[in-house]
CSV table of C-alpha atoms in Angstrom, one decimal:
chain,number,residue,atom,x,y,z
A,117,UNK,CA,-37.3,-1.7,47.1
A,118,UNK,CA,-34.3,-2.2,44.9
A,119,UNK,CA,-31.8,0.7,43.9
A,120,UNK,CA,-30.1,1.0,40.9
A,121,UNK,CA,-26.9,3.2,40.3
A,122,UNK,CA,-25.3,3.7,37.3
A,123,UNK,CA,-21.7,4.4,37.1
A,124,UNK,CA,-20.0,6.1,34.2
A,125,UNK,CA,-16.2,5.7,33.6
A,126,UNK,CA,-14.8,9.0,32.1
A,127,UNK,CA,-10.9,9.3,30.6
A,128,UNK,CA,-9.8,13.1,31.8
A,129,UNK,CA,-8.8,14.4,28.0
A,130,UNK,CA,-5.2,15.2,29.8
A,131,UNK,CA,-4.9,11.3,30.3
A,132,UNK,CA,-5.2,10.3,26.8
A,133,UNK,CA,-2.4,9.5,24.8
A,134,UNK,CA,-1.0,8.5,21.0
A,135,UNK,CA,1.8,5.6,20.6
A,136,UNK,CA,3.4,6.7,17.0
A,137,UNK,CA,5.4,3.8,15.6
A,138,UNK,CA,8.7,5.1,12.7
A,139,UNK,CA,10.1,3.3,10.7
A,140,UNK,CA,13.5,4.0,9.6
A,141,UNK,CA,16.4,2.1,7.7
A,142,UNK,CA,19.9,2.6,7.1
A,143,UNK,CA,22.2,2.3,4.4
A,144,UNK,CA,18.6,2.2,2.2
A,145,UNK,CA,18.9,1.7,-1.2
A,146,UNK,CA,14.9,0.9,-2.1
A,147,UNK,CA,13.3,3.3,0.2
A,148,UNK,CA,9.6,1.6,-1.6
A,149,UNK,CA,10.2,-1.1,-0.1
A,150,UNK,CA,6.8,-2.4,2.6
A,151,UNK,CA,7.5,-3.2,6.2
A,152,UNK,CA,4.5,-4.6,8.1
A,153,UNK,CA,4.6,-3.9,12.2
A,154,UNK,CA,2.0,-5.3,13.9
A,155,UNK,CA,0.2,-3.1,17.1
A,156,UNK,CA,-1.4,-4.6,19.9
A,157,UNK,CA,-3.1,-2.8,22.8
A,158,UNK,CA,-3.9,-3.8,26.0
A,159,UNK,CA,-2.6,-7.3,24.6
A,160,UNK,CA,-5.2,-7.6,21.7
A,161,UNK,CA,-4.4,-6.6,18.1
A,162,UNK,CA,-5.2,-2.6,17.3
A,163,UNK,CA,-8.2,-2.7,15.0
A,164,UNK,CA,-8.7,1.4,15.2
A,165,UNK,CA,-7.8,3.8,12.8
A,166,UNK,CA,-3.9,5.6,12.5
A,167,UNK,CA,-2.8,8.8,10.7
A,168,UNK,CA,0.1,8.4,8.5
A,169,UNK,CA,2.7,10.8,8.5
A,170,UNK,CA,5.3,10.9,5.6
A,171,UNK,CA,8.7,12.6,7.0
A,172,UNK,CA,10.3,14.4,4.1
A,173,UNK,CA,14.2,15.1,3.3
A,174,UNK,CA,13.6,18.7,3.5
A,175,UNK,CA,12.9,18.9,7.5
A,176,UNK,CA,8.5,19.0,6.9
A,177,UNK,CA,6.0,16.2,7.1
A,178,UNK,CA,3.1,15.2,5.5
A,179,UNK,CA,0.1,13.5,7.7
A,180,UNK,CA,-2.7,11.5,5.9
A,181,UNK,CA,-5.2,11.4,8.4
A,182,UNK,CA,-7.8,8.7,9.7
A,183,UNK,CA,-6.4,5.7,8.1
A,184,UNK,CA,-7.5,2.2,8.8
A,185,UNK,CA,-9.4,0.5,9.9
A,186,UNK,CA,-6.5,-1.8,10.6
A,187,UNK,CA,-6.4,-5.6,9.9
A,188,UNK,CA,-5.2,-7.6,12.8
A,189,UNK,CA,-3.1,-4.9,14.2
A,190,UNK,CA,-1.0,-4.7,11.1
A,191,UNK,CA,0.3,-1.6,9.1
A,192,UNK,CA,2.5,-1.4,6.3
A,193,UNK,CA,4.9,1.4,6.8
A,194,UNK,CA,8.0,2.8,4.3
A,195,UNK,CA,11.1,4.5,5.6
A,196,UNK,CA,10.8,7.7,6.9
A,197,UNK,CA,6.8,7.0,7.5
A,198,UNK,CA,5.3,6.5,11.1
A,199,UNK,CA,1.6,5.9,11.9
A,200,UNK,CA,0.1,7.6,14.8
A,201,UNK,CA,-2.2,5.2,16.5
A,202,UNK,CA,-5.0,7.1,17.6
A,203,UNK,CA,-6.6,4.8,19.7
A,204,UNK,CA,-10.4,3.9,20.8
A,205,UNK,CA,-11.2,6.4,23.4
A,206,UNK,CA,-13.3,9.6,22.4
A,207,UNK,CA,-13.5,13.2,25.0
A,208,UNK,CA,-14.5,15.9,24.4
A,209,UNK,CA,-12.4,19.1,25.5
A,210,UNK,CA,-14.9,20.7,28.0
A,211,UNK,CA,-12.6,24.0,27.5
A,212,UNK,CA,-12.6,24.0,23.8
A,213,UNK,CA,-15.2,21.6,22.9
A,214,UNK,CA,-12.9,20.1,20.3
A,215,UNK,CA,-13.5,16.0,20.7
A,216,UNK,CA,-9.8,14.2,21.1
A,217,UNK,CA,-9.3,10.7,20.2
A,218,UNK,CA,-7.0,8.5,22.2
A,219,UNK,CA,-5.5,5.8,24.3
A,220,UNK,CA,-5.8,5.9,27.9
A,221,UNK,CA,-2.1,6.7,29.8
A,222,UNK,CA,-1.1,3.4,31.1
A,223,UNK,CA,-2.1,0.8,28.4
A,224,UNK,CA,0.1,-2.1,26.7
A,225,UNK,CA,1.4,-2.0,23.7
A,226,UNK,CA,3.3,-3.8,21.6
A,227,UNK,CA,5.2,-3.9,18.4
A,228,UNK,CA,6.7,-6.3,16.4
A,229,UNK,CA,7.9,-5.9,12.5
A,230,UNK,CA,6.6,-9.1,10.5
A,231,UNK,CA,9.9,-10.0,8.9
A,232,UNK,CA,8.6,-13.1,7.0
A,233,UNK,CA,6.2,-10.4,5.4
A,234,UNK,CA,9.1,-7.7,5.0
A,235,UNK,CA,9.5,-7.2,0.9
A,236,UNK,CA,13.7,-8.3,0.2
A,237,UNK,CA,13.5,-9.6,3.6
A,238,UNK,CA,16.7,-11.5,2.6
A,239,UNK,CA,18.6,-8.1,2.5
A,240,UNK,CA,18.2,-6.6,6.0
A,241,UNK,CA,19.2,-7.4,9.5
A,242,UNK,CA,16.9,-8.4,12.6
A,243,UNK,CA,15.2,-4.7,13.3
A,244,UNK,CA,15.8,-3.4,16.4
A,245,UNK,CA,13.8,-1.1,18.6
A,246,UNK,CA,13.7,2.0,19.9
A,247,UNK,CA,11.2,3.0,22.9
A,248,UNK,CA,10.9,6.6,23.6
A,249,UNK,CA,8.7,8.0,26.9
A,250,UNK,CA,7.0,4.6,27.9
A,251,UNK,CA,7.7,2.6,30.7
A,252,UNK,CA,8.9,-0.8,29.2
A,253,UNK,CA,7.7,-4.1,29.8
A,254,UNK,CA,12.0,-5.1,29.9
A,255,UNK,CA,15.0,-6.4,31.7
A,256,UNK,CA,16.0,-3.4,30.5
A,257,UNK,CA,14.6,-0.7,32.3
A,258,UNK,CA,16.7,2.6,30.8
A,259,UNK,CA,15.4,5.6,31.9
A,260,UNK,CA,15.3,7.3,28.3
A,261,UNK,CA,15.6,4.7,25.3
A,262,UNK,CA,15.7,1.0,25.5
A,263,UNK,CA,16.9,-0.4,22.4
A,264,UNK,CA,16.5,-4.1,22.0
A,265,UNK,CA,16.1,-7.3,19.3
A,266,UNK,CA,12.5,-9.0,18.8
A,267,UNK,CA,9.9,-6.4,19.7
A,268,UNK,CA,8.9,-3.5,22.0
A,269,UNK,CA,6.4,-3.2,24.0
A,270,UNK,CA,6.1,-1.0,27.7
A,271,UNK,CA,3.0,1.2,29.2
A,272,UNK,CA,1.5,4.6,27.6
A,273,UNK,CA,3.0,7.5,30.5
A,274,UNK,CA,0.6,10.1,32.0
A,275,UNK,CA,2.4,12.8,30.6
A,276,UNK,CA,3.8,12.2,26.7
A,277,UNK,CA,3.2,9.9,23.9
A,278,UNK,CA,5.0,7.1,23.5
A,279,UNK,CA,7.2,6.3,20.1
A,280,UNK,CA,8.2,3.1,18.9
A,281,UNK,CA,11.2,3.2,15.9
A,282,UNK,CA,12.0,0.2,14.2
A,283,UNK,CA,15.4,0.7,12.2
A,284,UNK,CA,16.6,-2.1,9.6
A,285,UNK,CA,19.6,-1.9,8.3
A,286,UNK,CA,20.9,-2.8,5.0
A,287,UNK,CA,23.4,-5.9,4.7
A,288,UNK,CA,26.2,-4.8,2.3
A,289,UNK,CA,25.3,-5.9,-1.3
């Protein structure tokens, strides 16, 4: 006679994580102005769905949830937006019941702003990037903060989400 198991893979709620991308840029004189950043996880373009949140002079936020779905990993962010990628994995809170939406600690990511699709492209410098509670994929391994040229891109942690800022700055008109 033949046996047959089933096993059944289950994410611990605790273990799941967001990666929030920011954008920022300094010196900005056209804060409309479209910056596209492209998301990848576990090396393949994030197709999922992101909430936008929309940081405001006075110290508040406002979040526009369940956005998407994404293109080919790309979102179009303004300054002082971020998206909040929340990621492919569903659990529900055993606790609470509440169901939590997430990416499981210690997946890739990467992110990269398309500057040959950046609106006044012209006007800006390179980007440069800011990785916050991830362990990067760099020559670079800072304990808090690698900031770098090109693109980011390091592991989700057990214990925090991980944030991504990518700050232009404005050339001098």
């Amino acid at each position: 006679k033949t046996k047959t198991f089933t096993f059944v893979n289950k994410c611990d709620i605790n273990n799941l994580r967001h990666l929030i991308v920011k954008k920022e840029v300094l010196n900005n004189v056209t804060p409309s102005d479209d910056y596209k950043v492209k998301v990848s996880l576990g090396g393949q373009p994030y197709t999922g769905y992101y909430d936008l949140i929309t940081y405001n002079v006075d110290g508040t936020s406002t979040t526009v949830q369940n956005q998407g779905p994404v293109q080919g990993g790309i979102i179009t962010l303004q300054h002082n937006q971020a998206a909040k990628i929340l990621g492919y994995v569903t659990e529900k809170d055993e606790t609470t019941g509440e169901e939590k939406k997430g990416i499981p600690s210690g997946t890739s990511f990467k992110v990269e702003e398309l500057t040959t699709e950046t609106v006044n492209k012209d006007r800006y410098y390179s980007p440069k990037y800011t990785i916050l509670n991830a362990d990067y994929n760099s020559a670079k391994d800072i304990k808090e903060g690698f900031i770098g040229e090109g693109y980011a891109s390091g592991k989700l942690q057990l214990t925090k989400d991980a944030t991504v800022t990518v700050t232009n700055e404005m050339k001098p008109i």
